[in-house]
CSV table of C-alpha atoms in Angstrom, one decimal:
chain,number,residue,atom,x,y,z
A,1,MET,CA,9.0,-68.9,21.0
A,2,ALA,CA,8.3,-69.3,24.7
A,3,ARG,CA,9.3,-65.7,25.5
A,4,ASP,CA,6.6,-64.4,23.2
A,5,ALA,CA,4.0,-66.7,24.7
A,6,VAL,CA,4.9,-65.5,28.2
A,7,TRP,CA,4.6,-61.9,27.2
A,8,ALA,CA,1.2,-62.6,25.5
A,9,VAL,CA,-0.1,-63.9,28.9
A,10,ILE,CA,1.2,-60.7,30.6
A,11,THR,CA,-0.3,-58.3,28.1
A,12,GLY,CA,-3.5,-60.4,27.9
A,13,MET,CA,-3.9,-60.0,31.7
A,14,TYR,CA,-3.8,-56.2,31.4
A,15,ASP,CA,-6.0,-56.2,28.3
A,16,ALA,CA,-8.6,-58.2,30.3
A,17,TYR,CA,-8.2,-55.7,33.2
A,18,ALA,CA,-8.8,-52.8,30.9
A,19,ARG,CA,-12.0,-54.5,29.7
A,20,GLY,CA,-13.1,-55.1,33.2
A,21,ASP,CA,-13.0,-58.9,32.5
A,22,ARG,CA,-12.2,-60.6,35.8
A,23,GLN,CA,-12.8,-64.1,34.3
A,24,GLY,CA,-10.3,-63.2,31.6
A,25,ILE,CA,-7.7,-62.3,34.1
A,26,ASP,CA,-8.5,-65.3,36.3
A,27,ARG,CA,-8.0,-67.7,33.3
A,28,LEU,CA,-4.3,-66.5,33.1
A,29,LEU,CA,-3.7,-66.8,36.9
A,30,HIS,CA,-2.7,-70.2,38.4
A,31,PRO,CA,-5.4,-71.1,41.0
A,32,GLU,CA,-2.7,-70.8,43.8
A,33,ALA,CA,-1.2,-67.5,42.5
A,34,THR,CA,0.1,-65.0,45.0
A,35,ILE,CA,0.1,-61.3,44.5
A,36,TRP,CA,1.8,-58.3,46.1
A,37,ASP,CA,-0.7,-55.7,44.8
A,38,SER,CA,0.6,-52.1,44.6
A,39,ALA,CA,-2.5,-50.8,46.6
A,40,GLU,CA,-2.7,-53.6,49.1
A,41,PRO,CA,-0.3,-54.0,52.1
A,42,GLY,CA,-0.7,-57.8,52.6
A,43,LEU,CA,0.2,-60.7,50.3
A,44,ILE,CA,-2.8,-62.0,48.4
A,45,THR,CA,-2.7,-65.8,48.7
A,46,SER,CA,-6.2,-66.9,47.4
A,47,ARG,CA,-8.7,-66.1,44.7
A,48,ARG,CA,-11.2,-65.2,47.5
A,49,GLN,CA,-8.6,-62.6,48.9
A,50,LEU,CA,-8.1,-61.2,45.4
A,51,ASP,CA,-11.8,-60.8,44.9
A,52,ARG,CA,-12.1,-58.9,48.2
A,53,VAL,CA,-9.3,-56.6,47.1
A,54,ARG,CA,-10.9,-56.1,43.8
A,55,ASP,CA,-14.3,-55.3,45.3
A,56,ALA,CA,-12.8,-52.8,47.7
A,57,ARG,CA,-11.2,-50.7,45.0
A,58,PRO,CA,-12.8,-47.3,44.9
A,59,SER,CA,-15.1,-46.7,41.9
A,60,ASP,CA,-15.0,-42.9,42.3
A,61,GLY,CA,-11.2,-42.5,41.9
A,62,PRO,CA,-9.4,-41.0,39.0
A,63,ALA,CA,-10.6,-42.4,35.7
A,64,GLU,CA,-8.1,-44.7,34.0
A,65,THR,CA,-7.8,-44.3,30.3
A,66,SER,CA,-5.2,-47.0,29.6
A,67,VAL,CA,-3.1,-49.7,31.3
A,68,ARG,CA,-0.1,-51.1,29.4
A,69,ALA,CA,3.0,-53.1,30.2
A,70,ILE,CA,6.2,-51.7,28.7
A,71,ASP,CA,9.9,-52.1,28.8
A,72,GLU,CA,9.7,-55.9,29.4
A,73,ILE,CA,12.6,-58.2,30.1
A,74,VAL,CA,11.5,-61.9,29.9
A,75,ASP,CA,13.6,-64.9,30.7
A,76,VAL,CA,12.4,-68.6,30.3
A,77,TRP,CA,14.1,-71.6,31.9
A,78,GLY,CA,12.3,-74.7,31.0
A,79,ASP,CA,8.8,-74.5,32.5
A,80,THR,CA,9.5,-71.4,34.6
A,81,ALA,CA,9.5,-67.8,33.3
A,82,LEU,CA,10.3,-64.4,34.8
A,83,ALA,CA,8.9,-61.2,33.4
A,84,ARG,CA,10.0,-57.8,34.6
A,85,TYR,CA,8.3,-54.7,33.2
A,86,LEU,CA,6.8,-51.3,34.0
A,87,LEU,CA,3.0,-51.0,34.1
A,88,GLN,CA,1.9,-47.5,32.8
A,89,VAL,CA,-1.5,-46.4,34.0
A,90,ASP,CA,-2.8,-43.3,32.3
A,91,PHE,CA,-5.6,-41.2,33.8
A,92,GLU,CA,-8.1,-38.9,32.2
A,93,HIS,CA,-6.6,-36.1,34.4
A,94,GLY,CA,-3.1,-36.0,35.9
A,95,ASP,CA,0.2,-37.7,35.4
A,96,PRO,CA,0.5,-41.4,34.6
A,97,GLU,CA,1.4,-43.8,37.3
A,98,LEU,CA,4.3,-46.2,36.8
A,99,VAL,CA,4.3,-49.6,38.6
A,100,ARG,CA,7.5,-51.6,38.7
A,101,THR,CA,6.3,-55.2,38.2
A,102,THR,CA,7.7,-58.7,38.4
A,103,SER,CA,5.7,-61.7,37.4
A,104,VAL,CA,6.6,-65.4,37.6
A,105,LEU,CA,4.9,-68.0,35.3
A,106,ARG,CA,4.9,-71.7,35.1
A,107,LEU,CA,4.1,-73.9,32.2
A,108,VAL,CA,1.1,-76.1,33.3
A,109,ASP,CA,-0.4,-78.6,31.0
A,110,GLY,CA,1.0,-76.7,28.0
A,111,GLU,CA,-0.3,-73.2,29.1
A,112,TRP,CA,1.7,-70.4,30.7
A,113,LYS,CA,0.0,-69.5,34.1
A,114,ILE,CA,1.0,-66.6,36.3
A,115,VAL,CA,2.0,-67.9,39.7
A,116,HIS,CA,3.2,-64.7,41.4
A,117,VAL,CA,3.0,-61.0,40.7
A,118,HIS,CA,4.9,-58.3,42.7
A,119,GLU,CA,4.0,-54.7,42.1
A,120,ASN,CA,5.7,-51.5,43.4
A,121,THR,CA,4.4,-48.1,42.6
A,122,LEU,CA,7.2,-45.7,41.6
């Protein structure tokens, strides 16, 4: 089912993030994907910009213990899909962070690719 394939891409992206696997994330992103990152004020419009945002993230912040997408709603219309979900980020110390997230995916050459992500920290 297409809905399950779309959700597998979303969860696969966060599994790759948790492993520190940039290439694993990038394989799931369309080369022209755009991203409203919850920690970045501007729209990310290129892989080069995304790498700059990634490189600028502090390494001495609170230690994340898990990142998981929950409470998903996924709709598929032909070769376009829309996934809405909460991203729960747990930390070694302190309360979890919830990030309201919407991702748009397109079916490209038989593979679902993320073409846009919009994150908003609650």
